[in-house]
């Protein structure tokens, strides 16, 4: 599903050049659950941004579902992101003054599908039930009225709404207590068993061990790649 070939990423700040990623070669197969680990500044977030097509490499090739995306336009990349990738963030990135239901259907609004609020809400309800938020009384709550674990479940439901090929999760348990964190990890495990490809960034070795595969990054390079 995903292949990175000789990926380099550098930034120019004034006269100084900073090399963030160096010669990254990586394949992720459909249906895998992969954790990417590394200390702060290791390049793991930059790699995730490249995987999610939020950033582009300085050099190298990115093959997604058999297509070389390196030469695509910004609009073409946005279309792939919308239809094929679900994003989950550490800070949830919910609209705090919007309801749970409104937050979940937001990708449908951007994609202008399906037509009609009733159909959108029906699909959103299915996504919410899938992540364990089937209590309809919660759906009209504002997102800032929820617990951290509930907010992350809403974020995951939103990521699932377009039935993406891959879920990219950036420190999805980072803002949660340990109990809520393990509940969210069990949810990812269940979603992976249902066929979703999951790529997750984490700084926690304990959390990473719950994935099928662990990739460790240090100073912009992959130093270890193993399966649990």
mmCIF file with all atom_site columns, N, CA, C and O in Angstrom, residues 19-65:
data_model
loop_
_atom_site.group_PDB
_atom_site.id
_atom_site.type_symbol
_atom_site.label_atom_id
_atom_site.label_alt_id
_atom_site.label_comp_id
_atom_site.label_asym_id
_atom_site.label_entity_id
_atom_site.label_seq_id
_atom_site.pdbx_PDB_ins_code
_atom_site.Cartn_x
_atom_site.Cartn_y
_atom_site.Cartn_z
_atom_site.occupancy
_atom_site.B_iso_or_equiv
_atom_site.pdbx_formal_charge
_atom_site.auth_seq_id
_atom_site.auth_comp_id
_atom_site.auth_asym_id
_atom_site.auth_atom_id
_atom_site.pdbx_PDB_model_num
ATOM 1   N N  . UNK A 1 19 ? 18.930 18.695 8.056  1.00 0.00 ? 19 UNK A N  1
ATOM 2   C CA . UNK A 1 19 ? 18.522 17.438 7.418  1.00 0.00 ? 19 UNK A CA 1
ATOM 3   C C  . UNK A 1 19 ? 17.650 16.677 8.404  1.00 0.00 ? 19 UNK A C  1
ATOM 4   O O  . UNK A 1 19 ? 18.120 16.234 9.454  1.00 0.00 ? 19 UNK A O  1
ATOM 5   N N  . UNK A 1 20 ? 16.364 16.507 8.076  1.00 0.00 ? 20 UNK A N  1
ATOM 6   C CA . UNK A 1 20 ? 15.414 15.876 8.997  1.00 0.00 ? 20 UNK A CA 1
ATOM 7   C C  . UNK A 1 20 ? 15.302 14.376 8.747  1.00 0.00 ? 20 UNK A C  1
ATOM 8   O O  . UNK A 1 20 ? 15.303 13.578 9.688  1.00 0.00 ? 20 UNK A O  1
ATOM 9   N N  . UNK A 1 21 ? 15.170 13.980 7.490  1.00 0.00 ? 21 UNK A N  1
ATOM 10  C CA . UNK A 1 21 ? 15.095 12.556 7.129  1.00 0.00 ? 21 UNK A CA 1
ATOM 11  C C  . UNK A 1 21 ? 16.228 12.232 6.163  1.00 0.00 ? 21 UNK A C  1
ATOM 12  O O  . UNK A 1 21 ? 16.540 13.018 5.275  1.00 0.00 ? 21 UNK A O  1
ATOM 13  N N  . UNK A 1 22 ? 16.811 11.036 6.328  1.00 0.00 ? 22 UNK A N  1
ATOM 14  C CA . UNK A 1 22 ? 17.955 10.634 5.513  1.00 0.00 ? 22 UNK A CA 1
ATOM 15  C C  . UNK A 1 22 ? 17.743 9.222  4.979  1.00 0.00 ? 22 UNK A C  1
ATOM 16  O O  . UNK A 1 22 ? 17.687 8.259  5.747  1.00 0.00 ? 22 UNK A O  1
ATOM 17  N N  . UNK A 1 23 ? 17.591 9.120  3.682  1.00 0.00 ? 23 UNK A N  1
ATOM 18  C CA . UNK A 1 23 ? 17.554 7.823  2.992  1.00 0.00 ? 23 UNK A CA 1
ATOM 19  C C  . UNK A 1 23 ? 16.555 6.854  3.627  1.00 0.00 ? 23 UNK A C  1
ATOM 20  O O  . UNK A 1 23 ? 16.893 5.727  3.996  1.00 0.00 ? 23 UNK A O  1
ATOM 21  N N  . UNK A 1 24 ? 15.293 7.294  3.747  1.00 0.00 ? 24 UNK A N  1
ATOM 22  C CA . UNK A 1 24 ? 14.248 6.448  4.303  1.00 0.00 ? 24 UNK A CA 1
ATOM 23  C C  . UNK A 1 24 ? 13.705 5.519  3.225  1.00 0.00 ? 24 UNK A C  1
ATOM 24  O O  . UNK A 1 24 ? 13.200 5.969  2.190  1.00 0.00 ? 24 UNK A O  1
ATOM 25  N N  . UNK A 1 25 ? 13.805 4.216  3.477  1.00 0.00 ? 25 UNK A N  1
ATOM 26  C CA . UNK A 1 25 ? 13.245 3.199  2.592  1.00 0.00 ? 25 UNK A CA 1
ATOM 27  C C  . UNK A 1 25 ? 12.301 2.340  3.426  1.00 0.00 ? 25 UNK A C  1
ATOM 28  O O  . UNK A 1 25 ? 12.709 1.768  4.443  1.00 0.00 ? 25 UNK A O  1
ATOM 29  N N  . UNK A 1 26 ? 11.048 2.282  3.005  1.00 0.00 ? 26 UNK A N  1
ATOM 30  C CA . UNK A 1 26 ? 10.034 1.658  3.845  1.00 0.00 ? 26 UNK A CA 1
ATOM 31  C C  . UNK A 1 26 ? 8.868  1.151  3.009  1.00 0.00 ? 26 UNK A C  1
ATOM 32  O O  . UNK A 1 26 ? 8.421  1.831  2.088  1.00 0.00 ? 26 UNK A O  1
ATOM 33  N N  . UNK A 1 27 ? 8.398  -0.046 3.326  1.00 0.00 ? 27 UNK A N  1
ATOM 34  C CA . UNK A 1 27 ? 7.185  -0.579 2.717  1.00 0.00 ? 27 UNK A CA 1
ATOM 35  C C  . UNK A 1 27 ? 6.191  -0.938 3.825  1.00 0.00 ? 27 UNK A C  1
ATOM 36  O O  . UNK A 1 27 ? 6.572  -1.540 4.832  1.00 0.00 ? 27 UNK A O  1
ATOM 37  N N  . UNK A 1 28 ? 4.943  -0.545 3.638  1.00 0.00 ? 28 UNK A N  1
ATOM 38  C CA . UNK A 1 28 ? 3.875  -0.908 4.562  1.00 0.00 ? 28 UNK A CA 1
ATOM 39  C C  . UNK A 1 28 ? 2.786  -1.591 3.755  1.00 0.00 ? 28 UNK A C  1
ATOM 40  O O  . UNK A 1 28 ? 2.237  -1.010 2.815  1.00 0.00 ? 28 UNK A O  1
ATOM 41  N N  . UNK A 1 29 ? 2.490  -2.831 4.115  1.00 0.00 ? 29 UNK A N  1
ATOM 42  C CA . UNK A 1 29 ? 1.511  -3.615 3.371  1.00 0.00 ? 29 UNK A CA 1
ATOM 43  C C  . UNK A 1 29 ? 0.094  -3.321 3.861  1.00 0.00 ? 29 UNK A C  1
ATOM 44  O O  . UNK A 1 29 ? -0.121 -2.897 4.998  1.00 0.00 ? 29 UNK A O  1
ATOM 45  N N  . UNK A 1 30 ? -0.858 -3.573 2.994  1.00 0.00 ? 30 UNK A N  1
ATOM 46  C CA . UNK A 1 30 ? -2.265 -3.429 3.360  1.00 0.00 ? 30 UNK A CA 1
ATOM 47  C C  . UNK A 1 30 ? -2.592 -4.328 4.548  1.00 0.00 ? 30 UNK A C  1
ATOM 48  O O  . UNK A 1 30 ? -2.192 -5.491 4.588  1.00 0.00 ? 30 UNK A O  1
ATOM 49  N N  . UNK A 1 31 ? -3.281 -3.775 5.539  1.00 0.00 ? 31 UNK A N  1
ATOM 50  C CA . UNK A 1 31 ? -3.700 -4.554 6.699  1.00 0.00 ? 31 UNK A CA 1
ATOM 51  C C  . UNK A 1 31 ? -2.708 -4.581 7.843  1.00 0.00 ? 31 UNK A C  1
ATOM 52  O O  . UNK A 1 31 ? -2.994 -5.155 8.894  1.00 0.00 ? 31 UNK A O  1
ATOM 53  N N  . UNK A 1 32 ? -1.554 -3.941 7.684  1.00 0.00 ? 32 UNK A N  1
ATOM 54  C CA . UNK A 1 32 ? -0.565 -3.914 8.764  1.00 0.00 ? 32 UNK A CA 1
ATOM 55  C C  . UNK A 1 32 ? -0.955 -2.905 9.840  1.00 0.00 ? 32 UNK A C  1
ATOM 56  O O  . UNK A 1 32 ? -1.661 -1.934 9.581  1.00 0.00 ? 32 UNK A O  1
ATOM 57  N N  . UNK A 1 33 ? -0.447 -3.144 11.039 1.00 0.00 ? 33 UNK A N  1
ATOM 58  C CA . UNK A 1 33 ? -0.545 -2.187 12.144 1.00 0.00 ? 33 UNK A CA 1
ATOM 59  C C  . UNK A 1 33 ? 0.898  -1.870 12.542 1.00 0.00 ? 33 UNK A C  1
ATOM 60  O O  . UNK A 1 33 ? 1.579  -2.681 13.164 1.00 0.00 ? 33 UNK A O  1
ATOM 61  N N  . UNK A 1 34 ? 1.354  -0.686 12.162 1.00 0.00 ? 34 UNK A N  1
ATOM 62  C CA . UNK A 1 34 ? 2.759  -0.299 12.320 1.00 0.00 ? 34 UNK A CA 1
ATOM 63  C C  . UNK A 1 34 ? 2.885  0.870  13.281 1.00 0.00 ? 34 UNK A C  1
ATOM 64  O O  . UNK A 1 34 ? 2.163  1.859  13.164 1.00 0.00 ? 34 UNK A O  1
ATOM 65  N N  . UNK A 1 35 ? 3.806  0.750  14.227 1.00 0.00 ? 35 UNK A N  1
ATOM 66  C CA . UNK A 1 35 ? 4.124  1.845  15.140 1.00 0.00 ? 35 UNK A CA 1
ATOM 67  C C  . UNK A 1 35 ? 5.479  2.427  14.754 1.00 0.00 ? 35 UNK A C  1
ATOM 68  O O  . UNK A 1 35 ? 6.427  1.686  14.486 1.00 0.00 ? 35 UNK A O  1
ATOM 69  N N  . UNK A 1 36 ? 5.563  3.756  14.705 1.00 0.00 ? 36 UNK A N  1
ATOM 70  C CA . UNK A 1 36 ? 6.814  4.455  14.440 1.00 0.00 ? 36 UNK A CA 1
ATOM 71  C C  . UNK A 1 36 ? 7.248  5.141  15.725 1.00 0.00 ? 36 UNK A C  1
ATOM 72  O O  . UNK A 1 36 ? 6.517  5.955  16.283 1.00 0.00 ? 36 UNK A O  1
ATOM 73  N N  . UNK A 1 37 ? 8.429  4.778  16.209 1.00 0.00 ? 37 UNK A N  1
ATOM 74  C CA . UNK A 1 37 ? 8.937  5.299  17.477 1.00 0.00 ? 37 UNK A CA 1
ATOM 75  C C  . UNK A 1 37 ? 10.199 6.122  17.269 1.00 0.00 ? 37 UNK A C  1
ATOM 76  O O  . UNK A 1 37 ? 10.939 5.897  16.307 1.00 0.00 ? 37 UNK A O  1
ATOM 77  N N  . UNK A 1 38 ? 10.445 7.027  18.188 1.00 0.00 ? 38 UNK A N  1
ATOM 78  C CA . UNK A 1 38 ? 11.684 7.796  18.154 1.00 0.00 ? 38 UNK A CA 1
ATOM 79  C C  . UNK A 1 38 ? 11.623 8.929  19.149 1.00 0.00 ? 38 UNK A C  1
ATOM 80  O O  . UNK A 1 38 ? 10.534 9.402  19.497 1.00 0.00 ? 38 UNK A O  1
ATOM 81  N N  . UNK A 1 39 ? 12.775 9.395  19.621 1.00 0.00 ? 39 UNK A N  1
ATOM 82  C CA . UNK A 1 39 ? 12.789 10.525 20.560 1.00 0.00 ? 39 UNK A CA 1
ATOM 83  C C  . UNK A 1 39 ? 12.378 11.819 19.866 1.00 0.00 ? 39 UNK A C  1
ATOM 84  O O  . UNK A 1 39 ? 12.279 11.876 18.635 1.00 0.00 ? 39 UNK A O  1
ATOM 85  N N  . UNK A 1 40 ? 12.147 12.849 20.648 1.00 0.00 ? 40 UNK A N  1
ATOM 86  C CA . UNK A 1 40 ? 11.826 14.159 20.083 1.00 0.00 ? 40 UNK A CA 1
ATOM 87  C C  . UNK A 1 40 ? 12.951 14.602 19.154 1.00 0.00 ? 40 UNK A C  1
ATOM 88  O O  . UNK A 1 40 ? 14.131 14.466 19.481 1.00 0.00 ? 40 UNK A O  1
ATOM 89  N N  . UNK A 1 41 ? 12.560 15.117 17.973 1.00 0.00 ? 41 UNK A N  1
ATOM 90  C CA . UNK A 1 41 ? 13.548 15.578 17.016 1.00 0.00 ? 41 UNK A CA 1
ATOM 91  C C  . UNK A 1 41 ? 14.114 14.482 16.130 1.00 0.00 ? 41 UNK A C  1
ATOM 92  O O  . UNK A 1 41 ? 15.023 14.733 15.336 1.00 0.00 ? 41 UNK A O  1
ATOM 93  N N  . UNK A 1 42 ? 13.574 13.272 16.240 1.00 0.00 ? 42 UNK A N  1
ATOM 94  C CA . UNK A 1 42 ? 14.112 12.148 15.462 1.00 0.00 ? 42 UNK A CA 1
ATOM 95  C C  . UNK A 1 42 ? 13.652 12.153 14.007 1.00 0.00 ? 42 UNK A C  1
ATOM 96  O O  . UNK A 1 42 ? 14.241 11.491 13.161 1.00 0.00 ? 42 UNK A O  1
ATOM 97  N N  . UNK A 1 43 ? 12.565 12.876 13.716 1.00 0.00 ? 43 UNK A N  1
ATOM 98  C CA . UNK A 1 43 ? 12.030 12.920 12.359 1.00 0.00 ? 43 UNK A CA 1
ATOM 99  C C  . UNK A 1 43 ? 10.756 12.140 12.166 1.00 0.00 ? 43 UNK A C  1
ATOM 100 O O  . UNK A 1 43 ? 10.206 12.098 11.066 1.00 0.00 ? 43 UNK A O  1
ATOM 101 N N  . UNK A 1 44 ? 10.214 11.560 13.246 1.00 0.00 ? 44 UNK A N  1
ATOM 102 C CA . UNK A 1 44 ? 9.034  10.704 13.086 1.00 0.00 ? 44 UNK A CA 1
ATOM 103 C C  . UNK A 1 44 ? 7.792  11.496 12.683 1.00 0.00 ? 44 UNK A C  1
ATOM 104 O O  . UNK A 1 44 ? 6.993  11.024 11.872 1.00 0.00 ? 44 UNK A O  1
ATOM 105 N N  . UNK A 1 45 ? 7.633  12.703 13.195 1.00 0.00 ? 45 UNK A N  1
ATOM 106 C CA . UNK A 1 45 ? 6.471  13.510 12.818 1.00 0.00 ? 45 UNK A CA 1
ATOM 107 C C  . UNK A 1 45 ? 6.591  13.984 11.368 1.00 0.00 ? 45 UNK A C  1
ATOM 108 O O  . UNK A 1 45 ? 5.602  14.004 10.626 1.00 0.00 ? 45 UNK A O  1
ATOM 109 N N  . UNK A 1 46 ? 7.807  14.335 10.947 1.00 0.00 ? 46 UNK A N  1
ATOM 110 C CA . UNK A 1 46 ? 8.025  14.697 9.544  1.00 0.00 ? 46 UNK A CA 1
ATOM 111 C C  . UNK A 1 46 ? 7.691  13.521 8.630  1.00 0.00 ? 46 UNK A C  1
ATOM 112 O O  . UNK A 1 46 ? 7.060  13.694 7.584  1.00 0.00 ? 46 UNK A O  1
ATOM 113 N N  . UNK A 1 47 ? 8.098  12.321 9.040  1.00 0.00 ? 47 UNK A N  1
ATOM 114 C CA . UNK A 1 47 ? 7.770  11.140 8.242  1.00 0.00 ? 47 UNK A CA 1
ATOM 115 C C  . UNK A 1 47 ? 6.253  10.948 8.167  1.00 0.00 ? 47 UNK A C  1
ATOM 116 O O  . UNK A 1 47 ? 5.708  10.648 7.102  1.00 0.00 ? 47 UNK A O  1
ATOM 117 N N  . UNK A 1 48 ? 5.571  11.134 9.289  1.00 0.00 ? 48 UNK A N  1
ATOM 118 C CA . UNK A 1 48 ? 4.119  10.987 9.293  1.00 0.00 ? 48 UNK A CA 1
ATOM 119 C C  . UNK A 1 48 ? 3.471  12.023 8.382  1.00 0.00 ? 48 UNK A C  1
ATOM 120 O O  . UNK A 1 48 ? 2.522  11.714 7.649  1.00 0.00 ? 48 UNK A O  1
ATOM 121 N N  . UNK A 1 49 ? 3.978  13.255 8.401  1.00 0.00 ? 49 UNK A N  1
ATOM 122 C CA . UNK A 1 49 ? 3.424  14.290 7.528  1.00 0.00 ? 49 UNK A CA 1
ATOM 123 C C  . UNK A 1 49 ? 3.630  13.959 6.055  1.00 0.00 ? 49 UNK A C  1
ATOM 124 O O  . UNK A 1 49 ? 2.764  14.254 5.217  1.00 0.00 ? 49 UNK A O  1
ATOM 125 N N  . UNK A 1 50 ? 4.750  13.331 5.736  1.00 0.00 ? 50 UNK A N  1
ATOM 126 C CA . UNK A 1 50 ? 4.991  12.907 4.358  1.00 0.00 ? 50 UNK A CA 1
ATOM 127 C C  . UNK A 1 50 ? 4.058  11.754 3.996  1.00 0.00 ? 50 UNK A C  1
ATOM 128 O O  . UNK A 1 50 ? 3.452  11.738 2.922  1.00 0.00 ? 50 UNK A O  1
ATOM 129 N N  . UNK A 1 51 ? 3.914  10.789 4.899  1.00 0.00 ? 51 UNK A N  1
ATOM 130 C CA . UNK A 1 51 ? 2.991  9.668  4.653  1.00 0.00 ? 51 UNK A CA 1
ATOM 131 C C  . UNK A 1 51 ? 1.572  10.166 4.430  1.00 0.00 ? 51 UNK A C  1
ATOM 132 O O  . UNK A 1 51 ? 0.835  9.633  3.599  1.00 0.00 ? 51 UNK A O  1
ATOM 133 N N  . UNK A 1 52 ? 1.182  11.206 5.184  1.00 0.00 ? 52 UNK A N  1
ATOM 134 C CA . UNK A 1 52 ? -0.160 11.757 5.068  1.00 0.00 ? 52 UNK A CA 1
ATOM 135 C C  . UNK A 1 52 ? -0.311 12.801 3.983  1.00 0.00 ? 52 UNK A C  1
ATOM 136 O O  . UNK A 1 52 ? -1.371 13.404 3.837  1.00 0.00 ? 52 UNK A O  1
ATOM 137 N N  . UNK A 1 53 ? 0.776  13.040 3.223  1.00 0.00 ? 53 UNK A N  1
ATOM 138 C CA . UNK A 1 53 ? 0.764  13.992 2.109  1.00 0.00 ? 53 UNK A CA 1
ATOM 139 C C  . UNK A 1 53 ? 0.483  15.417 2.572  1.00 0.00 ? 53 UNK A C  1
ATOM 140 O O  . UNK A 1 53 ? -0.036 16.255 1.832  1.00 0.00 ? 53 UNK A O  1
ATOM 141 N N  . UNK A 1 54 ? 0.839  15.691 3.835  1.00 0.00 ? 54 UNK A N  1
ATOM 142 C CA . UNK A 1 54 ? 0.758  17.047 4.366  1.00 0.00 ? 54 UNK A CA 1
ATOM 143 C C  . UNK A 1 54 ? 2.053  17.802 4.123  1.00 0.00 ? 54 UNK A C  1
ATOM 144 O O  . UNK A 1 54 ? 2.116  19.018 4.268  1.00 0.00 ? 54 UNK A O  1
ATOM 145 N N  . UNK A 1 55 ? 3.099  17.048 3.773  1.00 0.00 ? 55 UNK A N  1
ATOM 146 C CA . UNK A 1 55 ? 4.404  17.616 3.465  1.00 0.00 ? 55 UNK A CA 1
ATOM 147 C C  . UNK A 1 55 ? 5.003  16.789 2.328  1.00 0.00 ? 55 UNK A C  1
ATOM 148 O O  . UNK A 1 55 ? 4.585  15.645 2.092  1.00 0.00 ? 55 UNK A O  1
ATOM 149 N N  . UNK A 1 56 ? 5.962  17.356 1.625  1.00 0.00 ? 56 UNK A N  1
ATOM 150 C CA . UNK A 1 56 ? 6.588  16.646 0.513  1.00 0.00 ? 56 UNK A CA 1
ATOM 151 C C  . UNK A 1 56 ? 8.075  16.479 0.788  1.00 0.00 ? 56 UNK A C  1
ATOM 152 O O  . UNK A 1 56 ? 8.706  17.342 1.400  1.00 0.00 ? 56 UNK A O  1
ATOM 153 N N  . UNK A 1 57 ? 8.659  15.362 0.350  1.00 0.00 ? 57 UNK A N  1
ATOM 154 C CA . UNK A 1 57 ? 10.091 15.153 0.573  1.00 0.00 ? 57 UNK A CA 1
ATOM 155 C C  . UNK A 1 57 ? 10.930 16.066 -0.315 1.00 0.00 ? 57 UNK A C  1
ATOM 156 O O  . UNK A 1 57 ? 10.472 16.516 -1.371 1.00 0.00 ? 57 UNK A O  1
ATOM 157 N N  . UNK A 1 58 ? 12.150 16.319 0.101  1.00 0.00 ? 58 UNK A N  1
ATOM 158 C CA . UNK A 1 58 ? 13.087 17.070 -0.724 1.00 0.00 ? 58 UNK A CA 1
ATOM 159 C C  . UNK A 1 58 ? 13.507 16.247 -1.932 1.00 0.00 ? 58 UNK A C  1
ATOM 160 O O  . UNK A 1 58 ? 13.654 16.765 -3.043 1.00 0.00 ? 58 UNK A O  1
ATOM 161 N N  . UNK A 1 59 ? 13.680 14.944 -1.711 1.00 0.00 ? 59 UNK A N  1
ATOM 162 C CA . UNK A 1 59 ? 13.979 14.031 -2.810 1.00 0.00 ? 59 UNK A CA 1
ATOM 163 C C  . UNK A 1 59 ? 13.498 12.630 -2.441 1.00 0.00 ? 59 UNK A C  1
ATOM 164 O O  . UNK A 1 59 ? 13.217 12.347 -1.278 1.00 0.00 ? 59 UNK A O  1
ATOM 165 N N  . UNK A 1 60 ? 13.396 11.774 -3.460 1.00 0.00 ? 60 UNK A N  1
ATOM 166 C CA . UNK A 1 60 ? 12.903 10.420 -3.246 1.00 0.00 ? 60 UNK A CA 1
ATOM 167 C C  . UNK A 1 60 ? 11.503 10.250 -3.804 1.00 0.00 ? 60 UNK A C  1
ATOM 168 O O  . UNK A 1 60 ? 10.876 11.205 -4.289 1.00 0.00 ? 60 UNK A O  1
ATOM 169 N N  . UNK A 1 61 ? 10.995 9.041  -3.733 1.00 0.00 ? 61 UNK A N  1
ATOM 170 C CA . UNK A 1 61 ? 9.681  8.705  -4.278 1.00 0.00 ? 61 UNK A CA 1
ATOM 171 C C  . UNK A 1 61 ? 8.751  8.170  -3.191 1.00 0.00 ? 61 UNK A C  1
ATOM 172 O O  . UNK A 1 61 ? 9.186  7.435  -2.295 1.00 0.00 ? 61 UNK A O  1
ATOM 173 N N  . UNK A 1 62 ? 7.477  8.532  -3.312 1.00 0.00 ? 62 UNK A N  1
ATOM 174 C CA . UNK A 1 62 ? 6.430  8.016  -2.442 1.00 0.00 ? 62 UNK A CA 1
ATOM 175 C C  . UNK A 1 62 ? 5.401  7.344  -3.341 1.00 0.00 ? 62 UNK A C  1
ATOM 176 O O  . UNK A 1 62 ? 4.765  7.994  -4.163 1.00 0.00 ? 62 UNK A O  1
ATOM 177 N N  . UNK A 1 63 ? 5.255  6.021  -3.152 1.00 0.00 ? 63 UNK A N  1
ATOM 178 C CA . UNK A 1 63 ? 4.281  5.248  -3.915 1.00 0.00 ? 63 UNK A CA 1
ATOM 179 C C  . UNK A 1 63 ? 3.122  4.910  -2.992 1.00 0.00 ? 63 UNK A C  1
ATOM 180 O O  . UNK A 1 63 ? 3.313  4.301  -1.936 1.00 0.00 ? 63 UNK A O  1
ATOM 181 N N  . UNK A 1 64 ? 1.905  5.327  -3.381 1.00 0.00 ? 64 UNK A N  1
ATOM 182 C CA . UNK A 1 64 ? 0.706  5.059  -2.578 1.00 0.00 ? 64 UNK A CA 1
ATOM 183 C C  . UNK A 1 64 ? -0.294 4.315  -3.446 1.00 0.00 ? 64 UNK A C  1
ATOM 184 O O  . UNK A 1 64 ? -0.712 4.818  -4.486 1.00 0.00 ? 64 UNK A O  1
ATOM 185 N N  . UNK A 1 65 ? -0.664 3.105  -3.006 1.00 0.00 ? 65 UNK A N  1
ATOM 186 C CA . UNK A 1 65 ? -1.590 2.274  -3.790 1.00 0.00 ? 65 UNK A CA 1
ATOM 187 C C  . UNK A 1 65 ? -1.140 2.139  -5.246 1.00 0.00 ? 65 UNK A C  1
ATOM 188 O O  . UNK A 1 65 ? -1.940 2.231  -6.179 1.00 0.00 ? 65 UNK A O  1
#
